[in-house]
Structure formats: C-alpha cells, structure tokens
Amino acid sequence: MKTPMRFLFSTTRSMTAATATAATAAILALLTATACTSAEQSPADQAAKDQAAHVQDVVAAGGVVDSILPIAEHLRRFRAELPVVDSLQQASPSLEALVARLARAVSTNDTTDLNAMVLNRQEFAYLYYPDSPMSKPPYEAPPELLWGQILASSDKGARQLVNRLGGSTITVSKLRCPAAADTVGHNLVHARCEVQFSAPGKPMLEGNLFGSVIERDGRFKFMGFANRI
C-alpha cells in the first residue's frame, strides 16, 4: 500500500476547521461520492480513504490541516501512473439509460457493471477535479482528500443498494432532477435526482438511489452511489 501523503500542523496554506467542515459539506453535496466496492479497491484508493479519515480526525480535534505542497503538485502526484483520459469511459448515452442500467445491475447483483458506471480515479483526476470549485480558493482541497471522501461515501451507498435491493427485479417508473444541472468546466453535474421505483414484495419507493451524475459530451456516469433509501 502506498503511504498516504503526510499533512502537517502549520499556519501556511492551511485549511482551518471551519473551511474543512465547509469543504466536506460541499464534497458530499456536489460530488456525493464515487468508486469501486470495498472488495475491489486498489491500494491507491485505500490510501486515499485513509488520508481522508486522517484529515477528518485532525479537524475534529480542532487542529489545522496543512499541506506544504501547492495544489498543482498534489494533482501531479495524484495522476502519477494513471492513464490519461479525455472522455468518460463505459458511460451511458442519457441519464435515463444510466438509471435503467443501474436498476439492471442491482437486480442481477452485477458489481462489475456497478463499478463501471461510476467515475473512476483517472476520470476524476483528468476530467472533473481540475475544474471543480473544491480545487480552488477558498477550499483548495487536495485531490487525494476529495477522492477519499468520494470513495467512502460511495462504498457505503453501494452496499446499501445491494443489501436492500440486490436480486430483486427493479422497475423504474419516474426520474426527476429538481434543479438545473451545474456547469463545472466542460461537465454538467446533475444533483439530487429522485427515482420512483418498485420491486416485488416491496411498496412503491421514491428517493435518491445515487449521488450526483456527471455529463460530458453527451455521456453520463454516476459520481457515486450515496443514497437515501
């Protein structure tokens, strides 16, 4: 396992407790997570999760999280050994198609496709993070911290989906995104989308089955599986 990047207590380029708390809230609200299920995480992904947990512990204790490195250097290191990508891979052609794909994957316990339909590490590094407001002042949150937050939230959501609905035939009857998509660089981010769906032996349900959805050049992927079911 790669050693998580070390953060220091300092007064230079610091993220105060208030800023870090706001950053965490923004991460969960805008990104609402992404990644592989726990059993398939890479060492780098696990290191990112460990780093995020460490930063949260420091902030909770009233400390100041600081990196001696500029964001550009954090990003360079985060991208090391990652393949360069310029488009979303294994994406769906519409939001509706993506949600239908999710329903099929959960119905058949297809964790391979569940992992394929969410933003991966290289897509995050090259297509989303550079334009994200979280990479800019006043947050300037390092990519490994954001990715760790995304992984943790999405892992939990994926487990909830599979544990509660896995193996059931899911029928989606309505999809609604109450707000217009946010423009983030070349991307559109659809947030707080709600799905009305049913499964055998269960009442009609409605709520958030997933986190935000990223759209780029007419291709769609989930940014994570954080949900409220």
mmCIF file with all atom_site columns, C-alpha atoms in Angstrom:
data_model
loop_
_atom_site.group_PDB
_atom_site.id
_atom_site.type_symbol
_atom_site.label_atom_id
_atom_site.label_alt_id
_atom_site.label_comp_id
_atom_site.label_asym_id
_atom_site.label_entity_id
_atom_site.label_seq_id
_atom_site.pdbx_PDB_ins_code
_atom_site.Cartn_x
_atom_site.Cartn_y
_atom_site.Cartn_z
_atom_site.occupancy
_atom_site.B_iso_or_equiv
_atom_site.pdbx_formal_charge
_atom_site.auth_seq_id
_atom_site.auth_comp_id
_atom_site.auth_asym_id
_atom_site.auth_atom_id
_atom_site.pdbx_PDB_model_num
ATOM 1   C CA . MET A 1 1   ? 0.000   0.000  0.000   1.00 0.00 ? 1   MET A CA 1
ATOM 2   C CA . LYS A 1 2   ? 1.292   3.450  -0.861  1.00 0.00 ? 2   LYS A CA 1
ATOM 3   C CA . THR A 1 3   ? 1.938   5.643  2.156   1.00 0.00 ? 3   THR A CA 1
ATOM 4   C CA . PRO A 1 4   ? -0.769  8.321  2.444   1.00 0.00 ? 4   PRO A CA 1
ATOM 5   C CA . MET A 1 5   ? 0.500   11.829 1.782   1.00 0.00 ? 5   MET A CA 1
ATOM 6   C CA . ARG A 1 6   ? 1.554   13.431 5.063   1.00 0.00 ? 6   ARG A CA 1
ATOM 7   C CA . PHE A 1 7   ? -0.252  16.523 6.312   1.00 0.00 ? 7   PHE A CA 1
ATOM 8   C CA . LEU A 1 8   ? 1.303   18.901 8.817   1.00 0.00 ? 8   LEU A CA 1
ATOM 9   C CA . PHE A 1 9   ? 0.134   21.255 11.534  1.00 0.00 ? 9   PHE A CA 1
ATOM 10  C CA . SER A 1 10  ? 1.170   24.696 10.355  1.00 0.00 ? 10  SER A CA 1
ATOM 11  C CA . THR A 1 11  ? -0.011  28.195 9.552   1.00 0.00 ? 11  THR A CA 1
ATOM 12  C CA . THR A 1 12  ? 0.962   28.210 5.870   1.00 0.00 ? 12  THR A CA 1
ATOM 13  C CA . ARG A 1 13  ? -1.546  27.184 3.183   1.00 0.00 ? 13  ARG A CA 1
ATOM 14  C CA . SER A 1 14  ? -3.748  25.913 5.977   1.00 0.00 ? 14  SER A CA 1
ATOM 15  C CA . MET A 1 15  ? -7.274  24.565 5.886   1.00 0.00 ? 15  MET A CA 1
ATOM 16  C CA . THR A 1 16  ? -8.929  25.668 9.123   1.00 0.00 ? 16  THR A CA 1
ATOM 17  C CA . ALA A 1 17  ? -11.548 23.597 10.871  1.00 0.00 ? 17  ALA A CA 1
ATOM 18  C CA . ALA A 1 18  ? -14.319 25.852 9.547   1.00 0.00 ? 18  ALA A CA 1
ATOM 19  C CA . THR A 1 19  ? -13.052 25.699 5.977   1.00 0.00 ? 19  THR A CA 1
ATOM 20  C CA . ALA A 1 20  ? -12.505 21.954 6.155   1.00 0.00 ? 20  ALA A CA 1
ATOM 21  C CA . THR A 1 21  ? -16.002 21.440 7.518   1.00 0.00 ? 21  THR A CA 1
ATOM 22  C CA . ALA A 1 22  ? -17.442 23.543 4.695   1.00 0.00 ? 22  ALA A CA 1
ATOM 23  C CA . ALA A 1 23  ? -15.316 21.636 2.210   1.00 0.00 ? 23  ALA A CA 1
ATOM 24  C CA . THR A 1 24  ? -16.611 18.310 3.496   1.00 0.00 ? 24  THR A CA 1
ATOM 25  C CA . ALA A 1 25  ? -20.208 19.519 3.220   1.00 0.00 ? 25  ALA A CA 1
ATOM 26  C CA . ALA A 1 26  ? -19.592 20.729 -0.322  1.00 0.00 ? 26  ALA A CA 1
ATOM 27  C CA . ILE A 1 27  ? -17.969 17.440 -1.276  1.00 0.00 ? 27  ILE A CA 1
ATOM 28  C CA . LEU A 1 28  ? -20.943 15.443 -0.092  1.00 0.00 ? 28  LEU A CA 1
ATOM 29  C CA . ALA A 1 29  ? -23.462 17.830 -1.625  1.00 0.00 ? 29  ALA A CA 1
ATOM 30  C CA . LEU A 1 30  ? -21.834 18.292 -5.030  1.00 0.00 ? 30  LEU A CA 1
ATOM 31  C CA . LEU A 1 31  ? -19.927 15.080 -5.581  1.00 0.00 ? 31  LEU A CA 1
ATOM 32  C CA . THR A 1 32  ? -21.786 12.673 -3.342  1.00 0.00 ? 32  THR A CA 1
ATOM 33  C CA . ALA A 1 33  ? -19.129 10.070 -3.951  1.00 0.00 ? 33  ALA A CA 1
ATOM 34  C CA . THR A 1 34  ? -17.848 7.529  -6.433  1.00 0.00 ? 34  THR A CA 1
ATOM 35  C CA . ALA A 1 35  ? -15.699 4.432  -6.804  1.00 0.00 ? 35  ALA A CA 1
ATOM 36  C CA . CYS A 1 36  ? -15.253 0.691  -6.599  1.00 0.00 ? 36  CYS A CA 1
ATOM 37  C CA . THR A 1 37  ? -16.788 -1.517 -3.972  1.00 0.00 ? 37  THR A CA 1
ATOM 38  C CA . SER A 1 38  ? -14.564 -2.277 -0.984  1.00 0.00 ? 38  SER A CA 1
ATOM 39  C CA . ALA A 1 39  ? -13.506 -5.703 -2.218  1.00 0.00 ? 39  ALA A CA 1
ATOM 40  C CA . GLU A 1 40  ? -12.108 -4.256 -5.453  1.00 0.00 ? 40  GLU A CA 1
ATOM 41  C CA . GLN A 1 41  ? -10.328 -1.112 -4.254  1.00 0.00 ? 41  GLN A CA 1
ATOM 42  C CA . SER A 1 42  ? -6.769  -0.533 -5.349  1.00 0.00 ? 42  SER A CA 1
ATOM 43  C CA . PRO A 1 43  ? -4.020  0.227  -2.794  1.00 0.00 ? 43  PRO A CA 1
ATOM 44  C CA . ALA A 1 44  ? -4.021  3.842  -4.003  1.00 0.00 ? 44  ALA A CA 1
ATOM 45  C CA . ASP A 1 45  ? -7.765  4.110  -3.414  1.00 0.00 ? 45  ASP A CA 1
ATOM 46  C CA . GLN A 1 46  ? -7.441  2.682  0.092   1.00 0.00 ? 46  GLN A CA 1
ATOM 47  C CA . ALA A 1 47  ? -4.615  5.127  0.805   1.00 0.00 ? 47  ALA A CA 1
ATOM 48  C CA . ALA A 1 48  ? -6.862  7.985  -0.297  1.00 0.00 ? 48  ALA A CA 1
ATOM 49  C CA . LYS A 1 49  ? -9.586  6.819  2.079   1.00 0.00 ? 49  LYS A CA 1
ATOM 50  C CA . ASP A 1 50  ? -7.068  6.555  4.917   1.00 0.00 ? 50  ASP A CA 1
ATOM 51  C CA . GLN A 1 51  ? -5.864  10.082 4.151   1.00 0.00 ? 51  GLN A CA 1
ATOM 52  C CA . ALA A 1 52  ? -9.407  11.469 4.208   1.00 0.00 ? 52  ALA A CA 1
ATOM 53  C CA . ALA A 1 53  ? -10.082 9.784  7.550   1.00 0.00 ? 53  ALA A CA 1
ATOM 54  C CA . HIS A 1 54  ? -6.850  11.221 8.967   1.00 0.00 ? 54  HIS A CA 1
ATOM 55  C CA . VAL A 1 55  ? -7.746  14.749 7.880   1.00 0.00 ? 55  VAL A CA 1
ATOM 56  C CA . GLN A 1 56  ? -11.215 14.445 9.399   1.00 0.00 ? 56  GLN A CA 1
ATOM 57  C CA . ASP A 1 57  ? -9.685  13.297 12.701  1.00 0.00 ? 57  ASP A CA 1
ATOM 58  C CA . VAL A 1 58  ? -7.325  16.273 12.739  1.00 0.00 ? 58  VAL A CA 1
ATOM 59  C CA . VAL A 1 59  ? -10.130 18.746 12.064  1.00 0.00 ? 59  VAL A CA 1
ATOM 60  C CA . ALA A 1 60  ? -12.405 17.106 14.648  1.00 0.00 ? 60  ALA A CA 1
ATOM 61  C CA . ALA A 1 61  ? -9.661  17.562 17.234  1.00 0.00 ? 61  ALA A CA 1
ATOM 62  C CA . GLY A 1 62  ? -9.548  21.283 16.489  1.00 0.00 ? 62  GLY A CA 1
ATOM 63  C CA . GLY A 1 63  ? -6.339  21.155 14.504  1.00 0.00 ? 63  GLY A CA 1
ATOM 64  C CA . VAL A 1 64  ? -5.358  22.843 11.274  1.00 0.00 ? 64  VAL A CA 1
ATOM 65  C CA . VAL A 1 65  ? -4.765  20.698 8.223   1.00 0.00 ? 65  VAL A CA 1
ATOM 66  C CA . ASP A 1 66  ? -1.974  21.948 6.050   1.00 0.00 ? 66  ASP A CA 1
ATOM 67  C CA . SER A 1 67  ? -0.013  20.769 3.070   1.00 0.00 ? 67  SER A CA 1
ATOM 68  C CA . ILE A 1 68  ? 3.347   22.233 2.192   1.00 0.00 ? 68  ILE A CA 1
ATOM 69  C CA . LEU A 1 69  ? 2.619   21.467 -1.444  1.00 0.00 ? 69  LEU A CA 1
ATOM 70  C CA . PRO A 1 70  ? 0.622   23.573 -3.928  1.00 0.00 ? 70  PRO A CA 1
ATOM 71  C CA . ILE A 1 71  ? -2.487  22.057 -5.481  1.00 0.00 ? 71  ILE A CA 1
ATOM 72  C CA . ALA A 1 72  ? -0.733  21.665 -8.837  1.00 0.00 ? 72  ALA A CA 1
ATOM 73  C CA . GLU A 1 73  ? 1.864   19.389 -7.232  1.00 0.00 ? 73  GLU A CA 1
ATOM 74  C CA . HIS A 1 74  ? -0.803  17.423 -5.377  1.00 0.00 ? 74  HIS A CA 1
ATOM 75  C CA . LEU A 1 75  ? -2.554  16.844 -8.695  1.00 0.00 ? 75  LEU A CA 1
ATOM 76  C CA . ARG A 1 76  ? 0.669   15.839 -10.450 1.00 0.00 ? 76  ARG A CA 1
ATOM 77  C CA . ARG A 1 77  ? 1.349   13.222 -7.780  1.00 0.00 ? 77  ARG A CA 1
ATOM 78  C CA . PHE A 1 78  ? -2.251  12.037 -7.754  1.00 0.00 ? 78  PHE A CA 1
ATOM 79  C CA . ARG A 1 79  ? -2.092  11.498 -11.516 1.00 0.00 ? 79  ARG A CA 1
ATOM 80  C CA . ALA A 1 80  ? 1.197   9.590  -11.355 1.00 0.00 ? 80  ALA A CA 1
ATOM 81  C CA . GLU A 1 81  ? 0.906   6.220  -13.114 1.00 0.00 ? 81  GLU A CA 1
ATOM 82  C CA . LEU A 1 82  ? -2.705  6.912  -14.115 1.00 0.00 ? 82  LEU A CA 1
ATOM 83  C CA . PRO A 1 83  ? -3.569  6.634  -17.811 1.00 0.00 ? 83  PRO A CA 1
ATOM 84  C CA . VAL A 1 84  ? -4.565  9.929  -19.422 1.00 0.00 ? 84  VAL A CA 1
ATOM 85  C CA . VAL A 1 85  ? -8.243  10.060 -20.386 1.00 0.00 ? 85  VAL A CA 1
ATOM 86  C CA . ASP A 1 86  ? -10.168 12.671 -22.365 1.00 0.00 ? 86  ASP A CA 1
ATOM 87  C CA . SER A 1 87  ? -13.666 11.195 -22.187 1.00 0.00 ? 87  SER A CA 1
ATOM 88  C CA . LEU A 1 88  ? -15.905 9.226  -19.850 1.00 0.00 ? 88  LEU A CA 1
ATOM 89  C CA . GLN A 1 89  ? -15.314 5.508  -20.342 1.00 0.00 ? 89  GLN A CA 1
ATOM 90  C CA . GLN A 1 90  ? -18.077 2.864  -20.306 1.00 0.00 ? 90  GLN A CA 1
ATOM 91  C CA . ALA A 1 91  ? -20.625 5.671  -19.958 1.00 0.00 ? 91  ALA A CA 1
ATOM 92  C CA . SER A 1 92  ? -24.322 5.721  -20.883 1.00 0.00 ? 92  SER A CA 1
ATOM 93  C CA . PRO A 1 93  ? -25.882 7.865  -23.651 1.00 0.00 ? 93  PRO A CA 1
ATOM 94  C CA . SER A 1 94  ? -28.505 9.503  -21.410 1.00 0.00 ? 94  SER A CA 1
ATOM 95  C CA . LEU A 1 95  ? -29.452 9.945  -17.779 1.00 0.00 ? 95  LEU A CA 1
ATOM 96  C CA . GLU A 1 96  ? -32.447 7.672  -18.289 1.00 0.00 ? 96  GLU A CA 1
ATOM 97  C CA . ALA A 1 97  ? -30.255 4.959  -19.798 1.00 0.00 ? 97  ALA A CA 1
ATOM 98  C CA . LEU A 1 98  ? -27.823 5.242  -16.898 1.00 0.00 ? 98  LEU A CA 1
ATOM 99  C CA . VAL A 1 99  ? -30.589 4.813  -14.309 1.00 0.00 ? 99  VAL A CA 1
ATOM 100 C CA . ALA A 1 100 ? -32.029 1.836  -16.213 1.00 0.00 ? 100 ALA A CA 1
ATOM 101 C CA . ARG A 1 101 ? -28.547 0.323  -16.268 1.00 0.00 ? 101 ARG A CA 1
ATOM 102 C CA . LEU A 1 102 ? -28.263 0.795  -12.507 1.00 0.00 ? 102 LEU A CA 1
ATOM 103 C CA . ALA A 1 103 ? -31.595 -0.960 -11.977 1.00 0.00 ? 103 ALA A CA 1
ATOM 104 C CA . ARG A 1 104 ? -30.444 -3.933 -14.082 1.00 0.00 ? 104 ARG A CA 1
ATOM 105 C CA . ALA A 1 105 ? -27.094 -4.190 -12.317 1.00 0.00 ? 105 ALA A CA 1
ATOM 106 C CA . VAL A 1 106 ? -28.638 -4.143 -8.841  1.00 0.00 ? 106 VAL A CA 1
ATOM 107 C CA . SER A 1 107 ? -31.316 -6.626 -9.927  1.00 0.00 ? 107 SER A CA 1
ATOM 108 C CA . THR A 1 108 ? -28.646 -9.083 -11.081 1.00 0.00 ? 108 THR A CA 1
ATOM 109 C CA . ASN A 1 109 ? -26.050 -8.238 -8.397  1.00 0.00 ? 109 ASN A CA 1
ATOM 110 C CA . ASP A 1 110 ? -23.688 -7.214 -11.199 1.00 0.00 ? 110 ASP A CA 1
ATOM 111 C CA . THR A 1 111 ? -20.956 -5.468 -9.206  1.00 0.00 ? 111 THR A CA 1
ATOM 112 C CA . THR A 1 112 ? -18.693 -5.337 -12.269 1.00 0.00 ? 112 THR A CA 1
ATOM 113 C CA . ASP A 1 113 ? -21.110 -3.053 -14.100 1.00 0.00 ? 113 ASP A CA 1
ATOM 114 C CA . LEU A 1 114 ? -21.846 -1.098 -10.912 1.00 0.00 ? 114 LEU A CA 1
ATOM 115 C CA . ASN A 1 115 ? -18.159 -0.251 -10.749 1.00 0.00 ? 115 ASN A CA 1
ATOM 116 C CA . ALA A 1 116 ? -18.040 0.549  -14.473 1.00 0.00 ? 116 ALA A CA 1
ATOM 117 C CA . MET A 1 117 ? -20.855 3.104  -14.334 1.00 0.00 ? 117 MET A CA 1
ATOM 118 C CA . VAL A 1 118 ? -19.248 5.378  -11.735 1.00 0.00 ? 118 VAL A CA 1
ATOM 119 C CA . LEU A 1 119 ? -16.485 7.931  -12.229 1.00 0.00 ? 119 LEU A CA 1
ATOM 120 C CA . ASN A 1 120 ? -13.109 6.237  -11.795 1.00 0.00 ? 120 ASN A CA 1
ATOM 121 C CA . ARG A 1 121 ? -9.859  7.601  -10.409 1.00 0.00 ? 121 ARG A CA 1
ATOM 122 C CA . GLN A 1 122 ? -8.383  8.708  -13.741 1.00 0.00 ? 122 GLN A CA 1
ATOM 123 C CA . GLU A 1 123 ? -11.634 10.342 -14.872 1.00 0.00 ? 123 GLU A CA 1
ATOM 124 C CA . PHE A 1 124 ? -11.770 12.218 -11.581 1.00 0.00 ? 124 PHE A CA 1
ATOM 125 C CA . ALA A 1 125 ? -8.128  13.284 -11.945 1.00 0.00 ? 125 ALA A CA 1
ATOM 126 C CA . TYR A 1 126 ? -8.292  14.464 -15.552 1.00 0.00 ? 126 TYR A CA 1
ATOM 127 C CA . LEU A 1 127 ? -11.918 15.343 -16.272 1.00 0.00 ? 127 LEU A CA 1
ATOM 128 C CA . TYR A 1 128 ? -13.508 16.553 -13.050 1.00 0.00 ? 128 TYR A CA 1
ATOM 129 C CA . TYR A 1 129 ? -11.092 17.729 -10.360 1.00 0.00 ? 129 TYR A CA 1
ATOM 130 C CA . PRO A 1 130 ? -9.210  20.437 -12.320 1.00 0.00 ? 130 PRO A CA 1
ATOM 131 C CA . ASP A 1 131 ? -12.445 22.407 -12.861 1.00 0.00 ? 131 ASP A CA 1
ATOM 132 C CA . SER A 1 132 ? -14.062 21.567 -9.529  1.00 0.00 ? 132 SER A CA 1
ATOM 133 C CA . PRO A 1 133 ? -14.677 24.503 -7.168  1.00 0.00 ? 133 PRO A CA 1
ATOM 134 C CA . MET A 1 134 ? -13.124 22.320 -4.462  1.00 0.00 ? 134 MET A CA 1
ATOM 135 C CA . SER A 1 135 ? -9.729  22.592 -6.180  1.00 0.00 ? 135 SER A CA 1
ATOM 136 C CA . LYS A 1 136 ? -9.818  26.392 -5.973  1.00 0.00 ? 136 LYS A CA 1
ATOM 137 C CA . PRO A 1 137 ? -9.808  29.008 -3.179  1.00 0.00 ? 137 PRO A CA 1
ATOM 138 C CA . PRO A 1 138 ? -11.054 29.136 -0.512  1.00 0.00 ? 138 PRO A CA 1
ATOM 139 C CA . TYR A 1 139 ? -11.015 25.326 -0.299  1.00 0.00 ? 139 TYR A CA 1
ATOM 140 C CA . GLU A 1 140 ? -8.037  24.143 -2.369  1.00 0.00 ? 140 GLU A CA 1
ATOM 141 C CA . ALA A 1 141 ? -8.751  20.636 -1.111  1.00 0.00 ? 141 ALA A CA 1
ATOM 142 C CA . PRO A 1 142 ? -6.117  18.159 -2.360  1.00 0.00 ? 142 PRO A CA 1
ATOM 143 C CA . PRO A 1 143 ? -7.388  15.609 -4.891  1.00 0.00 ? 143 PRO A CA 1
ATOM 144 C CA . GLU A 1 144 ? -6.463  12.672 -2.662  1.00 0.00 ? 144 GLU A CA 1
ATOM 145 C CA . LEU A 1 145 ? -8.669  14.094 0.100   1.00 0.00 ? 145 LEU A CA 1
ATOM 146 C CA . LEU A 1 146 ? -11.655 14.578 -2.203  1.00 0.00 ? 146 LEU A CA 1
ATOM 147 C CA . TRP A 1 147 ? -11.206 11.159 -3.758  1.00 0.00 ? 147 TRP A CA 1
ATOM 148 C CA . GLY A 1 148 ? -11.063 9.557  -0.325  1.00 0.00 ? 148 GLY A CA 1
ATOM 149 C CA . GLN A 1 149 ? -14.324 11.248 0.644   1.00 0.00 ? 149 GLN A CA 1
ATOM 150 C CA . ILE A 1 150 ? -15.927 10.104 -2.590  1.00 0.00 ? 150 ILE A CA 1
ATOM 151 C CA . LEU A 1 151 ? -14.778 6.512  -2.119  1.00 0.00 ? 151 LEU A CA 1
ATOM 152 C CA . ALA A 1 152 ? -16.042 6.260  1.446   1.00 0.00 ? 152 ALA A CA 1
ATOM 153 C CA . SER A 1 153 ? -19.467 7.694  0.659   1.00 0.00 ? 153 SER A CA 1
ATOM 154 C CA . SER A 1 154 ? -19.961 5.644  -2.493  1.00 0.00 ? 154 SER A CA 1
ATOM 155 C CA . ASP A 1 155 ? -18.859 2.381  -0.901  1.00 0.00 ? 155 ASP A CA 1
ATOM 156 C CA . LYS A 1 156 ? -21.479 2.797  1.815   1.00 0.00 ? 156 LYS A CA 1
ATOM 157 C CA . GLY A 1 157 ? -24.188 3.628  -0.716  1.00 0.00 ? 157 GLY A CA 1
ATOM 158 C CA . ALA A 1 158 ? -23.330 0.686  -2.975  1.00 0.00 ? 158 ALA A CA 1
ATOM 159 C CA . ARG A 1 159 ? -23.573 -1.714 -0.048  1.00 0.00 ? 159 ARG A CA 1
ATOM 160 C CA . GLN A 1 160 ? -26.961 -0.273 0.906   1.00 0.00 ? 160 GLN A CA 1
ATOM 161 C CA . LEU A 1 161 ? -28.284 -0.720 -2.625  1.00 0.00 ? 161 LEU A CA 1
ATOM 162 C CA . VAL A 1 162 ? -27.124 -4.309 -2.968  1.00 0.00 ? 162 VAL A CA 1
ATOM 163 C CA . ASN A 1 163 ? -28.108 -5.350 0.560   1.00 0.00 ? 163 ASN A CA 1
ATOM 164 C CA . ARG A 1 164 ? -31.601 -3.902 0.301   1.00 0.00 ? 164 ARG A CA 1
ATOM 165 C CA . LEU A 1 165 ? -32.479 -4.415 -3.361  1.00 0.00 ? 165 LEU A CA 1
ATOM 166 C CA . GLY A 1 166 ? -29.944 -6.858 -4.804  1.00 0.00 ? 166 GLY A CA 1
ATOM 167 C CA . GLY A 1 167 ? -31.549 -9.750 -6.644  1.00 0.00 ? 167 GLY A CA 1
ATOM 168 C CA . SER A 1 168 ? -34.950 -8.057 -6.905  1.00 0.00 ? 168 SER A CA 1
ATOM 169 C CA . THR A 1 169 ? -36.390 -7.018 -10.248 1.00 0.00 ? 169 THR A CA 1
ATOM 170 C CA . ILE A 1 170 ? -36.376 -3.225 -10.035 1.00 0.00 ? 170 ILE A CA 1
ATOM 171 C CA . THR A 1 171 ? -38.831 -1.297 -12.193 1.00 0.00 ? 171 THR A CA 1
ATOM 172 C CA . VAL A 1 172 ? -38.195 2.436  -12.579 1.00 0.00 ? 172 VAL A CA 1
ATOM 173 C CA . SER A 1 173 ? -41.365 4.430  -13.229 1.00 0.00 ? 173 SER A CA 1
ATOM 174 C CA . LYS A 1 174 ? -40.181 8.012  -12.813 1.00 0.00 ? 174 LYS A CA 1
ATOM 175 C CA . LEU A 1 175 ? -36.946 10.009 -12.844 1.00 0.00 ? 175 LEU A CA 1
ATOM 176 C CA . ARG A 1 176 ? -36.833 13.624 -11.718 1.00 0.00 ? 176 ARG A CA 1
ATOM 177 C CA . CYS A 1 177 ? -33.955 16.062 -11.213 1.00 0.00 ? 177 CYS A CA 1
ATOM 178 C CA . PRO A 1 178 ? -35.473 19.127 -9.492  1.00 0.00 ? 178 PRO A CA 1
ATOM 179 C CA . ALA A 1 179 ? -32.714 21.598 -10.318 1.00 0.00 ? 179 ALA A CA 1
ATOM 180 C CA . ALA A 1 180 ? -30.910 22.572 -13.488 1.00 0.00 ? 180 ALA A CA 1
ATOM 181 C CA . ALA A 1 181 ? -27.517 20.953 -13.974 1.00 0.00 ? 181 ALA A CA 1
ATOM 182 C CA . ASP A 1 182 ? -24.472 22.840 -12.704 1.00 0.00 ? 182 ASP A CA 1
ATOM 183 C CA . THR A 1 183 ? -21.755 23.664 -15.220 1.00 0.00 ? 183 THR A CA 1
ATOM 184 C CA . VAL A 1 184 ? -18.320 22.586 -13.976 1.00 0.00 ? 184 VAL A CA 1
ATOM 185 C CA . GLY A 1 185 ? -15.779 23.274 -16.701 1.00 0.00 ? 185 GLY A CA 1
ATOM 186 C CA . HIS A 1 186 ? -16.670 21.029 -19.649 1.00 0.00 ? 186 HIS A CA 1
ATOM 187 C CA . ASN A 1 187 ? -19.011 18.995 -17.462 1.00 0.00 ? 187 ASN A CA 1
ATOM 188 C CA . LEU A 1 188 ? -22.630 19.227 -16.404 1.00 0.00 ? 188 LEU A CA 1
ATOM 189 C CA . VAL A 1 189 ? -23.399 17.914 -12.925 1.00 0.00 ? 189 VAL A CA 1
ATOM 190 C CA . HIS A 1 190 ? -26.942 16.734 -12.217 1.00 0.00 ? 190 HIS A CA 1
ATOM 191 C CA . ALA A 1 191 ? -27.630 16.691 -8.473  1.00 0.00 ? 191 ALA A CA 1
ATOM 192 C CA . ARG A 1 192 ? -30.370 15.460 -6.134  1.00 0.00 ? 192 ARG A CA 1
ATOM 193 C CA . CYS A 1 193 ? -32.139 13.381 -8.773  1.00 0.00 ? 193 CYS A CA 1
ATOM 194 C CA . GLU A 1 194 ? -35.010 11.274 -7.439  1.00 0.00 ? 194 GLU A CA 1
ATOM 195 C CA . VAL A 1 195 ? -36.249 7.945  -8.741  1.00 0.00 ? 195 VAL A CA 1
ATOM 196 C CA . GLN A 1 196 ? -39.646 6.319  -8.248  1.00 0.00 ? 196 GLN A CA 1
ATOM 197 C CA . PHE A 1 197 ? -39.293 2.557  -8.439  1.00 0.00 ? 197 PHE A CA 1
ATOM 198 C CA . SER A 1 198 ? -40.770 -0.728 -7.312  1.00 0.00 ? 198 SER A CA 1
ATOM 199 C CA . ALA A 1 199 ? -39.580 -4.250 -6.593  1.00 0.00 ? 199 ALA A CA 1
ATOM 200 C CA . PRO A 1 200 ? -41.532 -7.465 -5.961  1.00 0.00 ? 200 PRO A CA 1
ATOM 201 C CA . GLY A 1 201 ? -42.884 -7.641 -2.419  1.00 0.00 ? 201 GLY A CA 1
ATOM 202 C CA . LYS A 1 202 ? -41.995 -4.025 -1.684  1.00 0.00 ? 202 LYS A CA 1
ATOM 203 C CA . PRO A 1 203 ? -44.163 -0.890 -1.740  1.00 0.00 ? 203 PRO A CA 1
ATOM 204 C CA . MET A 1 204 ? -43.550 1.792  -4.360  1.00 0.00 ? 204 MET A CA 1
ATOM 205 C CA . LEU A 1 205 ? -40.486 3.741  -3.263  1.00 0.00 ? 205 LEU A CA 1
ATOM 206 C CA . GLU A 1 206 ? -39.203 7.172  -4.209  1.00 0.00 ? 206 GLU A CA 1
ATOM 207 C CA . GLY A 1 207 ? -35.932 8.823  -3.310  1.00 0.00 ? 207 GLY A CA 1
ATOM 208 C CA . ASN A 1 208 ? -32.247 9.264  -4.088  1.00 0.00 ? 208 ASN A CA 1
ATOM 209 C CA . LEU A 1 209 ? -30.807 5.974  -5.350  1.00 0.00 ? 209 LEU A CA 1
ATOM 210 C CA . PHE A 1 210 ? -27.466 7.555  -6.241  1.00 0.00 ? 210 PHE A CA 1
ATOM 211 C CA . GLY A 1 211 ? -25.376 10.677 -5.860  1.00 0.00 ? 211 GLY A CA 1
ATOM 212 C CA . SER A 1 212 ? -24.689 13.305 -8.482  1.00 0.00 ? 212 SER A CA 1
ATOM 213 C CA . VAL A 1 213 ? -24.371 12.429 -12.165 1.00 0.00 ? 213 VAL A CA 1
ATOM 214 C CA . ILE A 1 214 ? -21.640 13.825 -14.399 1.00 0.00 ? 214 ILE A CA 1
ATOM 215 C CA . GLU A 1 215 ? -22.420 14.538 -18.051 1.00 0.00 ? 215 GLU A CA 1
ATOM 216 C CA . ARG A 1 216 ? -19.627 15.195 -20.526 1.00 0.00 ? 216 ARG A CA 1
ATOM 217 C CA . ASP A 1 217 ? -20.029 15.355 -24.301 1.00 0.00 ? 217 ASP A CA 1
ATOM 218 C CA . GLY A 1 218 ? -23.383 13.593 -24.112 1.00 0.00 ? 218 GLY A CA 1
ATOM 219 C CA . ARG A 1 219 ? -22.082 10.725 -21.975 1.00 0.00 ? 219 ARG A CA 1
ATOM 220 C CA . PHE A 1 220 ? -23.260 10.053 -18.418 1.00 0.00 ? 220 PHE A CA 1
ATOM 221 C CA . LYS A 1 221 ? -21.767 8.386  -15.338 1.00 0.00 ? 221 LYS A CA 1
ATOM 222 C CA . PHE A 1 222 ? -22.572 8.415  -11.647 1.00 0.00 ? 222 PHE A CA 1
ATOM 223 C CA . MET A 1 223 ? -20.249 10.338 -9.394  1.00 0.00 ? 223 MET A CA 1
ATOM 224 C CA . GLY A 1 224 ? -21.162 7.938  -6.636  1.00 0.00 ? 224 GLY A CA 1
ATOM 225 C CA . PHE A 1 225 ? -23.806 5.733  -5.046  1.00 0.00 ? 225 PHE A CA 1
ATOM 226 C CA . ALA A 1 226 ? -24.566 7.763  -1.910  1.00 0.00 ? 226 ALA A CA 1
ATOM 227 C CA . ASN A 1 227 ? -28.306 7.349  -1.435  1.00 0.00 ? 227 ASN A CA 1
ATOM 228 C CA . ARG A 1 228 ? -31.254 7.849  0.889   1.00 0.00 ? 228 ARG A CA 1
ATOM 229 C CA . ILE A 1 229 ? -33.173 4.612  0.683   1.00 0.00 ? 229 ILE A CA 1
#
